[in-house]
Coordinates of C-alpha atoms in Angstrom, one line a residue:
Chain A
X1446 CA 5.7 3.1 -22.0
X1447 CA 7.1 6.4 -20.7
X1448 CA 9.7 7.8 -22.9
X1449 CA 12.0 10.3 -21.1
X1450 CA 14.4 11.6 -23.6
X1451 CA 17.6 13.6 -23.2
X1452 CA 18.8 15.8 -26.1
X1453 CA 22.6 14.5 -25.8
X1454 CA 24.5 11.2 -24.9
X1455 CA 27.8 12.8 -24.4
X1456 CA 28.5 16.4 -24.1
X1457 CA 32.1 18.3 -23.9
X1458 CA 32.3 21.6 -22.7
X1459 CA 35.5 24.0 -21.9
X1460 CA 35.5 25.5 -18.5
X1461 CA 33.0 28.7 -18.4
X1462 CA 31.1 27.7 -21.2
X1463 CA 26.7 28.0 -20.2
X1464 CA 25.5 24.9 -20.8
X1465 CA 22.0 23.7 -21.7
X1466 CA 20.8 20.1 -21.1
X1467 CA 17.4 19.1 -22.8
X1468 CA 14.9 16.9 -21.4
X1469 CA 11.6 15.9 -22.7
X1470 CA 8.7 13.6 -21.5
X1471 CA 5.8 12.1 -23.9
X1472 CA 3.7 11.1 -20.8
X1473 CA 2.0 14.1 -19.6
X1474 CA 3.9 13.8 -16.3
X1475 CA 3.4 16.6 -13.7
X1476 CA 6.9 16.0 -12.3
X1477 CA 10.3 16.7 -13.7
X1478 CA 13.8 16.2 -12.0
X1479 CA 17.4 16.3 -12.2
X1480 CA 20.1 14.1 -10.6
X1481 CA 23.7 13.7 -11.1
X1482 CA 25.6 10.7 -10.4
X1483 CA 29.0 10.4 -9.1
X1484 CA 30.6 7.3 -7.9
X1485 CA 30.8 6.7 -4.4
X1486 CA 28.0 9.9 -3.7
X1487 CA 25.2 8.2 -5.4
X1488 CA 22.2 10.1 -7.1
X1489 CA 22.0 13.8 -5.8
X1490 CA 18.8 15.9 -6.9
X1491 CA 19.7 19.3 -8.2
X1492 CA 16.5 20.8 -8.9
X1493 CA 13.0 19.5 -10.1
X1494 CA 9.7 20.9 -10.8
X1495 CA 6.1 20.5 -10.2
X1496 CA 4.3 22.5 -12.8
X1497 CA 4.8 24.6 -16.0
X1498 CA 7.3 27.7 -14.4
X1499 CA 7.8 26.5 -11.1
X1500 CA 11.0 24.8 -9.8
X1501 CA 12.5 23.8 -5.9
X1502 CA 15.8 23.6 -5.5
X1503 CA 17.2 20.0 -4.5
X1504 CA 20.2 18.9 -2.5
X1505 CA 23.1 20.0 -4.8
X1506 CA 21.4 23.2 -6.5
X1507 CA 24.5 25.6 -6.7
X1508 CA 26.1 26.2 -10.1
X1509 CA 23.0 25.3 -12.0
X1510 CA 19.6 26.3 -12.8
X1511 CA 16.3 25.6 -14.7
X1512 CA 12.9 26.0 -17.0
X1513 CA 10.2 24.7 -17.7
X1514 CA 8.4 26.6 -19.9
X1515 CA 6.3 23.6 -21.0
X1516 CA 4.9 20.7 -19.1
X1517 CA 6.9 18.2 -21.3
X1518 CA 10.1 20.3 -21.4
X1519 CA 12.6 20.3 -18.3
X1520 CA 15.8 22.4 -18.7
X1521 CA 19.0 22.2 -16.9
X1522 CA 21.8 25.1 -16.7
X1523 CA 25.0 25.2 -16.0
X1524 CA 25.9 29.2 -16.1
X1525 CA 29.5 28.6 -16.1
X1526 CA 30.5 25.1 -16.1
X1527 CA 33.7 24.2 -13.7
X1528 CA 35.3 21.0 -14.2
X1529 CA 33.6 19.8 -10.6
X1530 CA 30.3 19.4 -13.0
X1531 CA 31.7 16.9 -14.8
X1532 CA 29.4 14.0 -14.2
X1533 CA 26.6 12.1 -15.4
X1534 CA 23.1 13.5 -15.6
X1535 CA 19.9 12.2 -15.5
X1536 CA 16.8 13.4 -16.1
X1537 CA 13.2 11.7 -14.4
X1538 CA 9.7 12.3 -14.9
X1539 CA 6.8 10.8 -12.5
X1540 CA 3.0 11.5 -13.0
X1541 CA 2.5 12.9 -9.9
X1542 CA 3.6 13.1 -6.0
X1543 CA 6.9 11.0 -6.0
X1544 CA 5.3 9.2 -2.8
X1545 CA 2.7 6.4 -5.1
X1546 CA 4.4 7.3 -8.4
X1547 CA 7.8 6.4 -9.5
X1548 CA 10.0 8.4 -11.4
X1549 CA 10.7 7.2 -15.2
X1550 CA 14.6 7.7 -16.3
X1551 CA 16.2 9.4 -19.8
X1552 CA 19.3 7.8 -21.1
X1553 CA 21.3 9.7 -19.4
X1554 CA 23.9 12.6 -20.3
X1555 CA 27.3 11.9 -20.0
X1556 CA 28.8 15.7 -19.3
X1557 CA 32.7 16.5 -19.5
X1558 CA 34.2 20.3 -18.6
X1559 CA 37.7 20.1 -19.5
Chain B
X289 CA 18.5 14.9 7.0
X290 CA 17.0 11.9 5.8
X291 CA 18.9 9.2 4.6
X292 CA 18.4 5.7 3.0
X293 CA 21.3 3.2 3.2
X294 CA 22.2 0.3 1.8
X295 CA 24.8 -2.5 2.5
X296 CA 27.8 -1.4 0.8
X297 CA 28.7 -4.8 -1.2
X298 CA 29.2 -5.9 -3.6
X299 CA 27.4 -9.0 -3.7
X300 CA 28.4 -12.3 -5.8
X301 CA 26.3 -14.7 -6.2
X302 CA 26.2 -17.9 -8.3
X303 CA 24.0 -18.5 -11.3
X304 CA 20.4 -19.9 -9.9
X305 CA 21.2 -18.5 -6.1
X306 CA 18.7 -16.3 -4.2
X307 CA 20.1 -12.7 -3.8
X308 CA 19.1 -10.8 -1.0
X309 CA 19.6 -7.0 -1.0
X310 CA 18.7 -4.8 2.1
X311 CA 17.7 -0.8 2.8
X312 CA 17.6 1.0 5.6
X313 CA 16.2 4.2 5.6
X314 CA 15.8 7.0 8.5
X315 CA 12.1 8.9 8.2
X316 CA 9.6 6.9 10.0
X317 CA 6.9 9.0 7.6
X318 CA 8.2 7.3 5.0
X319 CA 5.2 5.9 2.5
X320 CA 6.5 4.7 -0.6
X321 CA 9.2 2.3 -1.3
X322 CA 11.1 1.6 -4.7
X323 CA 13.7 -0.7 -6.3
X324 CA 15.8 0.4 -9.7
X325 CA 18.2 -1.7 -11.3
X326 CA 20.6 0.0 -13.1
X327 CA 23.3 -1.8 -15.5
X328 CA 26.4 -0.7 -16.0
X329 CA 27.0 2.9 -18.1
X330 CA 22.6 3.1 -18.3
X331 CA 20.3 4.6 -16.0
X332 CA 18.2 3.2 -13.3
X333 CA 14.8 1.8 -14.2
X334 CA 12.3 0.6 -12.3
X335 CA 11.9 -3.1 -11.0
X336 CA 9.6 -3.2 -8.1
X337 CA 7.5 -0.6 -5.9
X338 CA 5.9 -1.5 -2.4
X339 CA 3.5 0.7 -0.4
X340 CA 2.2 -1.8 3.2
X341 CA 4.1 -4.0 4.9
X342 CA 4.6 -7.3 4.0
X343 CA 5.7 -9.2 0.5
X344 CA 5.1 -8.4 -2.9
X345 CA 6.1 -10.8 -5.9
X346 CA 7.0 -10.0 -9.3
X347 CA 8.2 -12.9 -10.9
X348 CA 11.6 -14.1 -9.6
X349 CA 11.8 -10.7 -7.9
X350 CA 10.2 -10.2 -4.2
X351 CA 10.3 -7.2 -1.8
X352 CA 9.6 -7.3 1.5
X353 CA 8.7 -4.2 3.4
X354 CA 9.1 -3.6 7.7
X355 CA 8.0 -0.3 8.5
X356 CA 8.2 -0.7 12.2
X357 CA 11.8 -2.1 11.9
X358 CA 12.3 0.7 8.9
X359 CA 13.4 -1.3 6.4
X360 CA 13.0 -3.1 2.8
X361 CA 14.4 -5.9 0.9
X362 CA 14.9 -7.0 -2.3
X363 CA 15.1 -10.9 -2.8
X364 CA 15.5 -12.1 -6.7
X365 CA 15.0 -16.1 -7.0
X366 CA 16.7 -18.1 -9.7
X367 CA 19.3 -15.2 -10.2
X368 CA 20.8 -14.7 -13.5
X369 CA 23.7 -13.4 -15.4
X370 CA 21.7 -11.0 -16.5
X371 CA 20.6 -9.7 -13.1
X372 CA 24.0 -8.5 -12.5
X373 CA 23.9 -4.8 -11.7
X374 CA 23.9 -2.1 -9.3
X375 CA 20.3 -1.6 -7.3
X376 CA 19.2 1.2 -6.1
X377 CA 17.1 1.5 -2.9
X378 CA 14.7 4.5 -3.2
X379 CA 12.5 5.9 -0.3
X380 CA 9.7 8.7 -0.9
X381 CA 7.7 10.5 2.2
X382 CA 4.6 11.6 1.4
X383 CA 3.7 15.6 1.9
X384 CA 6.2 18.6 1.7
X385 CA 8.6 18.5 -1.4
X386 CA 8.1 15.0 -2.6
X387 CA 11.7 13.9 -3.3
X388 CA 12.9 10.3 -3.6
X389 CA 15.9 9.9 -1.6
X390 CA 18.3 7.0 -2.6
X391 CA 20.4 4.6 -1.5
X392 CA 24.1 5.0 -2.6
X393 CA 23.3 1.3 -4.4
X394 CA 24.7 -2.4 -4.3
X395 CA 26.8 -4.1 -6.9
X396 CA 25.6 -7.5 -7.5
X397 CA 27.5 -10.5 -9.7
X398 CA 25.8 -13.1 -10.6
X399 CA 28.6 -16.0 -12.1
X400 CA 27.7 -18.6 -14.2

């Protein structure tokens, strides 16, 4: 089975703090991605990545960045979290073009900016 | 923009009912087609995935794809306590960026 892992369950951050999410995949998956998840909005892509060091920006890409530096690592920053970040986030992996390959979930981080 | 939507629910159902949950989605390029199920406070995971038109079983869990009339179901026979979640309608297009866009998802209860 895949295993997408996130580095934290819960996070709480003060306003301005950077913050760093971690993901890792054990699969060898080409693709990374990260949503966030707000009710009523839905999942909203913020960025995701194809390969080691390249990234596209998703629908929801300001306030945030990322790195992969390693096929299996996907990183998620928030420069200067605002309390309008606090949400859940996920982190996905698929194997290769979304379009015939599904994207595998983490657990999820659960992010408060107070 | 493209957009995948979903009837807004929520849907209750009793124990041993058939649920049906419908997507609509927008990009007539679209190729690949995907439910999640996603309980409460736990993220979305995969349940059922459907490239061609027509019907595709999984147990007590059917979808049924229309590309001509741009849409997909979900159907889940015998339903269960346990089935009660939110489910997620995903839609892929093939070329360019490669995202998944999703549906906003639908709430189902299943009573005993």
């Amino acid at each position: 089975d895949v295993k997408v892992t996130q580095s934290s369950r819960y996070l709480v951050k003060r306003t301005g703090e950077k913050v760093f999410l971690e993901c890792v995949q054990d699969m060898d998956h080409e693709n990374m991605f990260w949503y966030r998840q707000d009710p009523g909005l839905g999942l909203r892509l913020i960025y995701f990545s194809y390969d080691v060091k390249m990234k596209e920006k998703g629908d929801i890409p300001e306030g945030y960045s990322v790195s992969r530096e390693k096929k299996e690592r996907f990183s998620l920053i928030l420069e200067s979290a605002s309390t309008n970040q606090t949400s859940m986030y996920l982190c996905a992996s698929s194997l290769r073009a979304t379009y015939n390959s599904p994207l595998h979930f983490g657990n999820g981080t659960r992010l408060t900016v107070t | 923009q493209k957009e995948v939507e979903q009837n807004s629910g929520p849907l209750s159902v009793p124990e041993g009912a058939i649920a049906s949950l419908n997507c609509t989605y927008s990009d007539r390029g679209s190729q690949s087609f995907f439910w999640y199920r996603q309980y409460s406070g736990k993220s979305p995971e995969l349940i059922m995935s459907i490239y061609s038109n027509g019907d595709k079983e999984d147990g007590r869990f059917t979808a049924q794809l229309n590309k001509a009339s741009q849409y997909v179901s979900l159907l889940i026979r015998d339903s269960q306590p346990s089935d009660s979640a939110t489910y997620l309608c995903a839609v892929a297009t093939q070329g360019g960026s490669e995202k998944l866009v999703f549906g906003k998802g639908m709430k189902l209860t299943v009573n005993p």
